mmCIF file of the C-alpha atoms, coordinates in Angstrom:
data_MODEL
# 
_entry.id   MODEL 
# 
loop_
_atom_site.group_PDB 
_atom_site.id 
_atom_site.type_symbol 
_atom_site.label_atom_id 
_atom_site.label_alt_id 
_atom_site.label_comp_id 
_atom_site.label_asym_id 
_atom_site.label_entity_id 
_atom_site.label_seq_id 
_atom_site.pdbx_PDB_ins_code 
_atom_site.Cartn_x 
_atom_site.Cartn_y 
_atom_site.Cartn_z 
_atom_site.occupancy 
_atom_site.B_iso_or_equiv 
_atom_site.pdbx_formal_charge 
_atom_site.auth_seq_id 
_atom_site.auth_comp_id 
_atom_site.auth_asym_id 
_atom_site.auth_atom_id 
_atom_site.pdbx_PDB_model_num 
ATOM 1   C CA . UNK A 1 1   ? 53.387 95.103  130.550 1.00 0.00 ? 1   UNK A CA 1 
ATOM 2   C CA . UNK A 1 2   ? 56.899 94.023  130.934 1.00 0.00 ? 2   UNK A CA 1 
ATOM 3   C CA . UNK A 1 3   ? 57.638 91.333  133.516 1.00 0.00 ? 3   UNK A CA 1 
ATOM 4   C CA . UNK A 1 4   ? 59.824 91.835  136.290 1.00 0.00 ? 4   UNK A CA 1 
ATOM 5   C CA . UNK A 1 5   ? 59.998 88.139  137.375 1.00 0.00 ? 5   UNK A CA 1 
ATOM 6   C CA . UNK A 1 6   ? 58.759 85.036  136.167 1.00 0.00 ? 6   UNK A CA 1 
ATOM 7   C CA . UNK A 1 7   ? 58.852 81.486  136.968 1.00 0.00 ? 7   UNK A CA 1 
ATOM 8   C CA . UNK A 1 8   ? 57.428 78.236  135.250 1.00 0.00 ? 8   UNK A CA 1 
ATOM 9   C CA . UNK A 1 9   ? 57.751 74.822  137.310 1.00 0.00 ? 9   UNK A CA 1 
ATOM 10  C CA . UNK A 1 10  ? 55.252 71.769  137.323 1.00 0.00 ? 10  UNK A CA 1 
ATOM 11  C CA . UNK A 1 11  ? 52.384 72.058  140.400 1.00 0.00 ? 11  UNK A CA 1 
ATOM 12  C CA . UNK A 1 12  ? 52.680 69.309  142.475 1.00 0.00 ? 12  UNK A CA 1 
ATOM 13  C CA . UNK A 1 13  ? 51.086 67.811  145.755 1.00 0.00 ? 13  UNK A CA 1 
ATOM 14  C CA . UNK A 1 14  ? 54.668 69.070  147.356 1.00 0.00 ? 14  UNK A CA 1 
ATOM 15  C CA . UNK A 1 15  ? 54.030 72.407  147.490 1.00 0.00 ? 15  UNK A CA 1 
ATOM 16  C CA . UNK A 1 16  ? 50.699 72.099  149.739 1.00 0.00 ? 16  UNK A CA 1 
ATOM 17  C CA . UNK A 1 17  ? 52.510 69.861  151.841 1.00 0.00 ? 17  UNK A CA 1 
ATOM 18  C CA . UNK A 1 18  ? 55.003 72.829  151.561 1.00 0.00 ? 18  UNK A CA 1 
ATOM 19  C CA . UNK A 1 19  ? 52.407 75.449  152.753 1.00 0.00 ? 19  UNK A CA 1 
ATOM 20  C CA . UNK A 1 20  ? 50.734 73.676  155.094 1.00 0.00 ? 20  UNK A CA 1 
ATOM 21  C CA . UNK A 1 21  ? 54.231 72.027  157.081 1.00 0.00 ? 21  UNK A CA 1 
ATOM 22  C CA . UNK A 1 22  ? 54.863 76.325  157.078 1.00 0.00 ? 22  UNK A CA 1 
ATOM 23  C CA . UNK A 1 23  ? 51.402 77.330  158.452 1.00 0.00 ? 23  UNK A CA 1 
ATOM 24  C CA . UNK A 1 24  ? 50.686 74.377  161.129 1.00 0.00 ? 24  UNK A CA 1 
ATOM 25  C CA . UNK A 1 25  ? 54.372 73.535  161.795 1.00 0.00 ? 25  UNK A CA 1 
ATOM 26  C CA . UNK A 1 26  ? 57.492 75.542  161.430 1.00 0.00 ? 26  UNK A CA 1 
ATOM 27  C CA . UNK A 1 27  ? 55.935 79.422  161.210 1.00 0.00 ? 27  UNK A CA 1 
ATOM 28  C CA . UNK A 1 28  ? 56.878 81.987  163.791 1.00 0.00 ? 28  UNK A CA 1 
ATOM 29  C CA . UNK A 1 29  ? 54.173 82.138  165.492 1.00 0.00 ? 29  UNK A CA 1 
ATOM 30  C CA . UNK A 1 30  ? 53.732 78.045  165.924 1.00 0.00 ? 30  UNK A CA 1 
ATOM 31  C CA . UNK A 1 31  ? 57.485 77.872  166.782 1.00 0.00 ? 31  UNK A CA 1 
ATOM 32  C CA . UNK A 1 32  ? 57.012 80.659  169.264 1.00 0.00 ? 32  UNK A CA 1 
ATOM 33  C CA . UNK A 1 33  ? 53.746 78.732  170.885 1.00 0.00 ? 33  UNK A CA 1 
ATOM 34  C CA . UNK A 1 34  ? 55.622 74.916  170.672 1.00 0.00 ? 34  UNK A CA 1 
ATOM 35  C CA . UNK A 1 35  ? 58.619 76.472  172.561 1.00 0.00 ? 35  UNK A CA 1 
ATOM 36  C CA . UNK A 1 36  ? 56.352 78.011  175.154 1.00 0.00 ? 36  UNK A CA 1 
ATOM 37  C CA . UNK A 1 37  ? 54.405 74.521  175.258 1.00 0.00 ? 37  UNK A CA 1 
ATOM 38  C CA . UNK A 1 38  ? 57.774 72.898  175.819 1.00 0.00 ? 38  UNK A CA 1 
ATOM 39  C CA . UNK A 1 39  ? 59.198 74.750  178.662 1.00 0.00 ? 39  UNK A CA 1 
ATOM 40  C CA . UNK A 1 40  ? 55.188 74.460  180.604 1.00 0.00 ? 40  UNK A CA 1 
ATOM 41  C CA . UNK A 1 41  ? 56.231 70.620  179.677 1.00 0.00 ? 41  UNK A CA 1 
ATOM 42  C CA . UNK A 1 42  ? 59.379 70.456  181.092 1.00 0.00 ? 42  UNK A CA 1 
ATOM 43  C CA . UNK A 1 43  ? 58.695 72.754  184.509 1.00 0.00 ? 43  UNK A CA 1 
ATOM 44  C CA . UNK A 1 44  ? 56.010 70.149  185.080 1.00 0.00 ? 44  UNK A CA 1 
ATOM 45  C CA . UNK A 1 45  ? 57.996 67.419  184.782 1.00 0.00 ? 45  UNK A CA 1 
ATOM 46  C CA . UNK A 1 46  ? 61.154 68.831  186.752 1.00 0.00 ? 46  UNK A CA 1 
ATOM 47  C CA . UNK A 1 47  ? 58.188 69.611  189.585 1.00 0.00 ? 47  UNK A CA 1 
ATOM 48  C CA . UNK A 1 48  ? 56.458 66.624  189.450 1.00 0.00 ? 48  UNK A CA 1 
ATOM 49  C CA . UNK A 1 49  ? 60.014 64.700  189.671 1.00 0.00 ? 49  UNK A CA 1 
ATOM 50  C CA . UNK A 1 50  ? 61.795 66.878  192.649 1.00 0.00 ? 50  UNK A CA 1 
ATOM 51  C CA . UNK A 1 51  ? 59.048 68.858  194.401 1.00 0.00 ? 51  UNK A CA 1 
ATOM 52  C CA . UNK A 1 52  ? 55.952 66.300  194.743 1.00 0.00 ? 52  UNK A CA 1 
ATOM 53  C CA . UNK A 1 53  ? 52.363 67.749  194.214 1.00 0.00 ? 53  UNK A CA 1 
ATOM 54  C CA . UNK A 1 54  ? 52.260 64.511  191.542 1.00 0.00 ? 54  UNK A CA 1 
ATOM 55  C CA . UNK A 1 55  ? 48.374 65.041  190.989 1.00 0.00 ? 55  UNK A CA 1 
ATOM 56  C CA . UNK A 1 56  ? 48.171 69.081  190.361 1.00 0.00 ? 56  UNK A CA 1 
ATOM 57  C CA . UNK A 1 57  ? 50.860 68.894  187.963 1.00 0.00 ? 57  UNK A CA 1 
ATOM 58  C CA . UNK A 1 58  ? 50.031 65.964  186.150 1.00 0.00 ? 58  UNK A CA 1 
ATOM 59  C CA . UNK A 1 59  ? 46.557 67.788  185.280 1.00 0.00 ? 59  UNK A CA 1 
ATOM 60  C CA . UNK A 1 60  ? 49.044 70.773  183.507 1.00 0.00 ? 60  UNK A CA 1 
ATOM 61  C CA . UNK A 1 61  ? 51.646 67.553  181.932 1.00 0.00 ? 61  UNK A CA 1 
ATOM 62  C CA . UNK A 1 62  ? 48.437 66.445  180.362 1.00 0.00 ? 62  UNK A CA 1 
ATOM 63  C CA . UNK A 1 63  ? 46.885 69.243  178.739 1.00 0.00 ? 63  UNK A CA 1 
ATOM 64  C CA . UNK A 1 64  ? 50.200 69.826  177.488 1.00 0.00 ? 64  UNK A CA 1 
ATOM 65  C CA . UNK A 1 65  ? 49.766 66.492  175.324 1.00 0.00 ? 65  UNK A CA 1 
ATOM 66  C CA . UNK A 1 66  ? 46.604 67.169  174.598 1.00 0.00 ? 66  UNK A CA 1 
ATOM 67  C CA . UNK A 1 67  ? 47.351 70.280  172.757 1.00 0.00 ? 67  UNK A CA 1 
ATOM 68  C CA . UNK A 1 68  ? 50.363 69.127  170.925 1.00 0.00 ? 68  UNK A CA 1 
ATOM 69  C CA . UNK A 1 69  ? 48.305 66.311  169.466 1.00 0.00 ? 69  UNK A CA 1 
ATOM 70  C CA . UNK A 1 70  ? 45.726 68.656  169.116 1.00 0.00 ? 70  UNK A CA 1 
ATOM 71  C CA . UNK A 1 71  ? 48.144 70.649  166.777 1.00 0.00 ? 71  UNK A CA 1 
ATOM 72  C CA . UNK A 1 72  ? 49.600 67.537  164.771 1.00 0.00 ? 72  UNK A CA 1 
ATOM 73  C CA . UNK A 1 73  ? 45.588 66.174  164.460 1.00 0.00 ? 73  UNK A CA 1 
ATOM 74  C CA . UNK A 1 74  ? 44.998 70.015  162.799 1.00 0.00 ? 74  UNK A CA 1 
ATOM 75  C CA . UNK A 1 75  ? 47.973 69.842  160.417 1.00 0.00 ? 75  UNK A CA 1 
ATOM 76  C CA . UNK A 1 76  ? 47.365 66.427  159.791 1.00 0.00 ? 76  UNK A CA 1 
ATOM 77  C CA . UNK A 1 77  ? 43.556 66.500  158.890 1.00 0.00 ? 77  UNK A CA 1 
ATOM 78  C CA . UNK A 1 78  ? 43.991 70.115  156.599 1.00 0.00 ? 78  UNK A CA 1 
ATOM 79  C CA . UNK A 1 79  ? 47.225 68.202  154.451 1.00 0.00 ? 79  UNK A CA 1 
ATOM 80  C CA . UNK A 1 80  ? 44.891 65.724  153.863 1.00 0.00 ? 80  UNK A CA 1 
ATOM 81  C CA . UNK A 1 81  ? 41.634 68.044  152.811 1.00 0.00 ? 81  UNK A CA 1 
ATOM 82  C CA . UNK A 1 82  ? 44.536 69.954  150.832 1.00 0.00 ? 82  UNK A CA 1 
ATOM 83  C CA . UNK A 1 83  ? 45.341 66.432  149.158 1.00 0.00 ? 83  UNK A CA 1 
ATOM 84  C CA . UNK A 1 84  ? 41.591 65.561  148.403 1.00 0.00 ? 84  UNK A CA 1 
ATOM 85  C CA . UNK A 1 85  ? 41.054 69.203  146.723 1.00 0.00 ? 85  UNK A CA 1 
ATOM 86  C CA . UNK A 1 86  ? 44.213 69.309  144.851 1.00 0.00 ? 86  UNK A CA 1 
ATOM 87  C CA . UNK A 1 87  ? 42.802 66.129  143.069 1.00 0.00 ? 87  UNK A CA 1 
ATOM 88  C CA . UNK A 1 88  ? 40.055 67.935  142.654 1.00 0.00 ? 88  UNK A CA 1 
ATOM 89  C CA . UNK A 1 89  ? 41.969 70.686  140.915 1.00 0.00 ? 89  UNK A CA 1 
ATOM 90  C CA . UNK A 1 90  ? 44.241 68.607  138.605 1.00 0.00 ? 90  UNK A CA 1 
ATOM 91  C CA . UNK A 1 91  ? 41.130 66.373  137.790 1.00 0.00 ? 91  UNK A CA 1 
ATOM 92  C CA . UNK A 1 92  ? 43.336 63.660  139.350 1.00 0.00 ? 92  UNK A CA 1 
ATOM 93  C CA . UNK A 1 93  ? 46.337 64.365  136.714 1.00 0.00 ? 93  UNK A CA 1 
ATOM 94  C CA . UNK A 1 94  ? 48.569 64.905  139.433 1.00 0.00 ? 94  UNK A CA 1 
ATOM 95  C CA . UNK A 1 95  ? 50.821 67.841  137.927 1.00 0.00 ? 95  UNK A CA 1 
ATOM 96  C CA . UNK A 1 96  ? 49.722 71.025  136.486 1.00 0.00 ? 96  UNK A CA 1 
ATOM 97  C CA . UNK A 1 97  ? 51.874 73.885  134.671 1.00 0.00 ? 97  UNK A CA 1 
ATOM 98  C CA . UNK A 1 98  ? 52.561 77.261  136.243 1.00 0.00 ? 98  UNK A CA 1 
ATOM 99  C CA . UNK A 1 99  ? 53.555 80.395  134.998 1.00 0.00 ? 99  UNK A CA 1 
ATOM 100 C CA . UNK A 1 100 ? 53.704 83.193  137.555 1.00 0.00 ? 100 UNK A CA 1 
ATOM 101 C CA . UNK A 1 101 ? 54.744 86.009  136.238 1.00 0.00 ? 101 UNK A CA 1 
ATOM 102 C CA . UNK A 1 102 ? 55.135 89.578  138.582 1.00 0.00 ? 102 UNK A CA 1 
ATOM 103 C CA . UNK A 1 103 ? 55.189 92.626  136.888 1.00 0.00 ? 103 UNK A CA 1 
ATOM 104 C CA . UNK A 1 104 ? 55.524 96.401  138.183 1.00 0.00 ? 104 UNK A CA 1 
ATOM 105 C CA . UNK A 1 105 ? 52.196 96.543  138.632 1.00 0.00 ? 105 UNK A CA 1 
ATOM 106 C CA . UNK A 1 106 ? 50.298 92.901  139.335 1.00 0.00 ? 106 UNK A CA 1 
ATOM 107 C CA . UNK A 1 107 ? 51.108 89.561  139.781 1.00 0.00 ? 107 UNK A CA 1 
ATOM 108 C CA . UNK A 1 108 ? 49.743 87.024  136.862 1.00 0.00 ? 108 UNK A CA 1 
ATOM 109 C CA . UNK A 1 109 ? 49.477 83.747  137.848 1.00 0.00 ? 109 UNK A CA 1 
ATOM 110 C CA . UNK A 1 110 ? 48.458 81.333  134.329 1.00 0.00 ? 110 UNK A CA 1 
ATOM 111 C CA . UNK A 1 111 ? 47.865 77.356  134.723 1.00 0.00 ? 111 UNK A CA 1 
ATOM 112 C CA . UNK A 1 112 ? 47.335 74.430  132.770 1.00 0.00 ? 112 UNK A CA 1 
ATOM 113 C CA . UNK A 1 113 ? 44.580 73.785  133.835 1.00 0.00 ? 113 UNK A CA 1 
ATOM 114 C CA . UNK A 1 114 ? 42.497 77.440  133.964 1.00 0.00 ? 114 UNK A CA 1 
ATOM 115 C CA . UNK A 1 115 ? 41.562 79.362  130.969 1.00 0.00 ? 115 UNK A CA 1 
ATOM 116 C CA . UNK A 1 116 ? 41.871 82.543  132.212 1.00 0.00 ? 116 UNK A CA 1 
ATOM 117 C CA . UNK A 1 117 ? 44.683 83.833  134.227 1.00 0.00 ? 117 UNK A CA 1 
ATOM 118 C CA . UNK A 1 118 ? 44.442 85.092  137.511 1.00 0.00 ? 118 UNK A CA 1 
ATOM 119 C CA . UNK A 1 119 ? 45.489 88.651  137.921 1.00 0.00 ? 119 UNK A CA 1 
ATOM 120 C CA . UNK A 1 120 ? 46.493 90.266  141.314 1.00 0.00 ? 120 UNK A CA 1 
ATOM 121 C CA . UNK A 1 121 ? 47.403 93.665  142.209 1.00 0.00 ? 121 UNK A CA 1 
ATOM 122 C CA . UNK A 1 122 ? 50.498 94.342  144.315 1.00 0.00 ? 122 UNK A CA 1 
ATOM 123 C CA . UNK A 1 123 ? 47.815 96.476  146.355 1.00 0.00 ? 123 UNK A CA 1 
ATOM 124 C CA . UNK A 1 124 ? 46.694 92.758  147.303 1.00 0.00 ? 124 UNK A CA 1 
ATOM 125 C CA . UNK A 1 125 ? 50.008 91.588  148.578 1.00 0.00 ? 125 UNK A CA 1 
ATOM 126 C CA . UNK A 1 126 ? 50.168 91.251  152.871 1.00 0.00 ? 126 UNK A CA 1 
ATOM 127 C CA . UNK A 1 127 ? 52.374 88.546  153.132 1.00 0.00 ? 127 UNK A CA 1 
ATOM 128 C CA . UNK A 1 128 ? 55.455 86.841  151.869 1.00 0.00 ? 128 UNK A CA 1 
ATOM 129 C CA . UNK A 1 129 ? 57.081 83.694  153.308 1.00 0.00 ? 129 UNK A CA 1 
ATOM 130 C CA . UNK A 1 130 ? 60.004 81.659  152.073 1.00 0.00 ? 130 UNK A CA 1 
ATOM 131 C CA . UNK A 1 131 ? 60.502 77.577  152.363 1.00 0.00 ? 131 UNK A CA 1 
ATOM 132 C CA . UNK A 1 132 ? 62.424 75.024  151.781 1.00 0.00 ? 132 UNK A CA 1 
ATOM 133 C CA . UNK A 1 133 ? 61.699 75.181  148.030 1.00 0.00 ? 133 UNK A CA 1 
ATOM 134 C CA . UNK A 1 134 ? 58.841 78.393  147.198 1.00 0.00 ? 134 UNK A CA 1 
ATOM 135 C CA . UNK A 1 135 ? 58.943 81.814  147.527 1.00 0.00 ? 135 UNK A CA 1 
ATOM 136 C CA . UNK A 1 136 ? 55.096 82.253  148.536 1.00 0.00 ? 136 UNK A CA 1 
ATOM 137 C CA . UNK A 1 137 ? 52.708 85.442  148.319 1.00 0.00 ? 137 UNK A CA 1 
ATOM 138 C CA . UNK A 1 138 ? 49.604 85.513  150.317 1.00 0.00 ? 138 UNK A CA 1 
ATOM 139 C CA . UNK A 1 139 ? 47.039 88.329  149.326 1.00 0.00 ? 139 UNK A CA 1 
ATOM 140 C CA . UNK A 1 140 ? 44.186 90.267  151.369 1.00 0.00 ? 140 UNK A CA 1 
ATOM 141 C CA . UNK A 1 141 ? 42.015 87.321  150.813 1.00 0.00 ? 141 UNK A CA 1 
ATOM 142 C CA . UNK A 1 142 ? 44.425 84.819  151.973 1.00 0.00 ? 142 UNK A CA 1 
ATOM 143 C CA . UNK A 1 143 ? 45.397 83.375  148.942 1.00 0.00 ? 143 UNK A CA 1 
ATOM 144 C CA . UNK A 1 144 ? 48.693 82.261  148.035 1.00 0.00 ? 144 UNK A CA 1 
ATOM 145 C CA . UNK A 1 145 ? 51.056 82.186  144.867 1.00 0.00 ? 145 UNK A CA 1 
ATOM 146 C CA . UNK A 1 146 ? 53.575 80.617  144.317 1.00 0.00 ? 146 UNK A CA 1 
ATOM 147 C CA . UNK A 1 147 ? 57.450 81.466  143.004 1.00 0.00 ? 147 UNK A CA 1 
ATOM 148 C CA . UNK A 1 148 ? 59.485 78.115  143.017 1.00 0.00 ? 148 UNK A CA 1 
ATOM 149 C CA . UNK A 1 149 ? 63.555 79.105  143.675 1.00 0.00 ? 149 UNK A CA 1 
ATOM 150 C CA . UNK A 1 150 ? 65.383 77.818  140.768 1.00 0.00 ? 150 UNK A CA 1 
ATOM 151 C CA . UNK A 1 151 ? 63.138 78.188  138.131 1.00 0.00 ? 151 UNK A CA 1 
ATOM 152 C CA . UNK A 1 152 ? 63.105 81.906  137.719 1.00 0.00 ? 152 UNK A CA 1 
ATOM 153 C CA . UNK A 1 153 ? 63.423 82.518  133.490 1.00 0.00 ? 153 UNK A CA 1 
ATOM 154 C CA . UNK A 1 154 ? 63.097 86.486  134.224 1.00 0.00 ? 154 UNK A CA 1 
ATOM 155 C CA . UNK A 1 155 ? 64.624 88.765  136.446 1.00 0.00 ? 155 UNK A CA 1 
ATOM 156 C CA . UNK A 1 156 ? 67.326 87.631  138.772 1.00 0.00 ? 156 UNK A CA 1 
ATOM 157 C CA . UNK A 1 157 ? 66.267 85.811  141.699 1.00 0.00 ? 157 UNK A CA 1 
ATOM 158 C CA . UNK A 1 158 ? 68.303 87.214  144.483 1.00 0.00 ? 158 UNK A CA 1 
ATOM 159 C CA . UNK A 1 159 ? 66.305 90.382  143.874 1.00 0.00 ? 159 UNK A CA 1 
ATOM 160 C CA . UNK A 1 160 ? 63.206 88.676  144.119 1.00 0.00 ? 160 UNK A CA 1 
ATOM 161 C CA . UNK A 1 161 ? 62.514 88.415  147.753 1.00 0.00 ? 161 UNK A CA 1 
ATOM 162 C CA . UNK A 1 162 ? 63.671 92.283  148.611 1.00 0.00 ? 162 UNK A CA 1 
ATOM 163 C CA . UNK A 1 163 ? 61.502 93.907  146.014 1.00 0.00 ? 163 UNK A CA 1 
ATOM 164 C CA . UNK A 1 164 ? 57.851 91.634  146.913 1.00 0.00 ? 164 UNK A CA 1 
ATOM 165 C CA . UNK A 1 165 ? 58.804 92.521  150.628 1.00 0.00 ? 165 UNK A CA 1 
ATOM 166 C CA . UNK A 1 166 ? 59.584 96.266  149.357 1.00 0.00 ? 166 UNK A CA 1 
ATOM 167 C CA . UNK A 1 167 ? 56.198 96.462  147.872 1.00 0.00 ? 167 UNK A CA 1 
ATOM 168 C CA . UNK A 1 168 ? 54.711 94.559  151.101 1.00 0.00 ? 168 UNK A CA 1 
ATOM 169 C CA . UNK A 1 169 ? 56.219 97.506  153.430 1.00 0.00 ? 169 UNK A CA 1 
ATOM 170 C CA . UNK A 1 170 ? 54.430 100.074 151.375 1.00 0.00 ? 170 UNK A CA 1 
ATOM 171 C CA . UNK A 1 171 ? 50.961 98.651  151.436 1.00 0.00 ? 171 UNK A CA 1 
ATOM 172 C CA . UNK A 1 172 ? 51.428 98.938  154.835 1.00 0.00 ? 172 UNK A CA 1 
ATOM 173 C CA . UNK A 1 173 ? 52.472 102.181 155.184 1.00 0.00 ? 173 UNK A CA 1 
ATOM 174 C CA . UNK A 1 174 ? 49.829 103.344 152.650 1.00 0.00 ? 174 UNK A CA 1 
ATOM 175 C CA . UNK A 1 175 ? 46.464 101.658 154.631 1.00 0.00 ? 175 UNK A CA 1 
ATOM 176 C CA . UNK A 1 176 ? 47.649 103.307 157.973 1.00 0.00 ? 176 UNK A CA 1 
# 
């Protein structure tokens, strides 16, 4: 089978940090819950400051704290299980060497430090997300795999993005 796309970069601690600053920090749905905790933040304050009722609003100020360092305690604590089993994986080497490789049927994903490779179907595919540096595919079971930008050797890059969210829409449209 022919690849499509394929990219080869060194697996560092960067991109969990990558993942995880996505998934606890910076995705839509976070963004969309930290902006809604900020204006509940700010309405308190502006009452507590010009309307009085200094007690029934400091209850609301409070919990608002509470959750956003219940939030930064979450992201913090999973980076740092994320850093404990990455060791784990790399048997403390620090850097492993990926080949993921996406074909018109499956997604191979080979590593320095696994025999075998790890083959997933595009049937698998639910989710793709872009950061600062990775183009990342999450499957049914919530795994991810990773593209790094830059370091594409087949297929042009640019293209790369449209067609994993073209095969994305049609899963979708073939389990309804």
């Amino acid at each position: 089978m022919q690849p499509k796309f394929e990219s080869q970069f060194e697996r560092t601690f960067d991109i969990e940090q990558e993942l995880y600053r996505y998934m606890h920090l910076t995705s839509p749905p976070m963004i969309a819950s930290l902006v809604i905790l900020g204006v509940i933040f700010v309405v308190n304050l502006v009452m507590m400051l010009f309307v009085g009722m200094l007690y029934a609003n400091m209850a609301v100020f409070a919990m608002c704290v509470m959750v956003l360092f219940v939030l930064l305690l979450r992201y913090y604590l999973a980076v740092q299980a994320a850093k404990k089993r990455f060791a784990e994986d790399t048997n403390n080497k620090g850097v492993v060497t990926v080949t993921a490789t996406l074909t018109d049927e499956e997604l191979i994903s080979e590593s320095s430090d696994r025999k075998d490779p790890v083959l997933i179907l595009h049937s698998e595919f639910t989710k793709v997300f872009v950061t600062k540096h990775y183009y990342m595919i999450q499957t049914v079971e919530k795994m991810v795999y990773v593209f790094k930008k830059g370091a594409f050797s087949v297929g042009k890059e640019e293209e790369f993005l449209p067609y994993v969210q073209q095969i994305i829409e049609s899963n979708k449209r073939g389990h309804k």
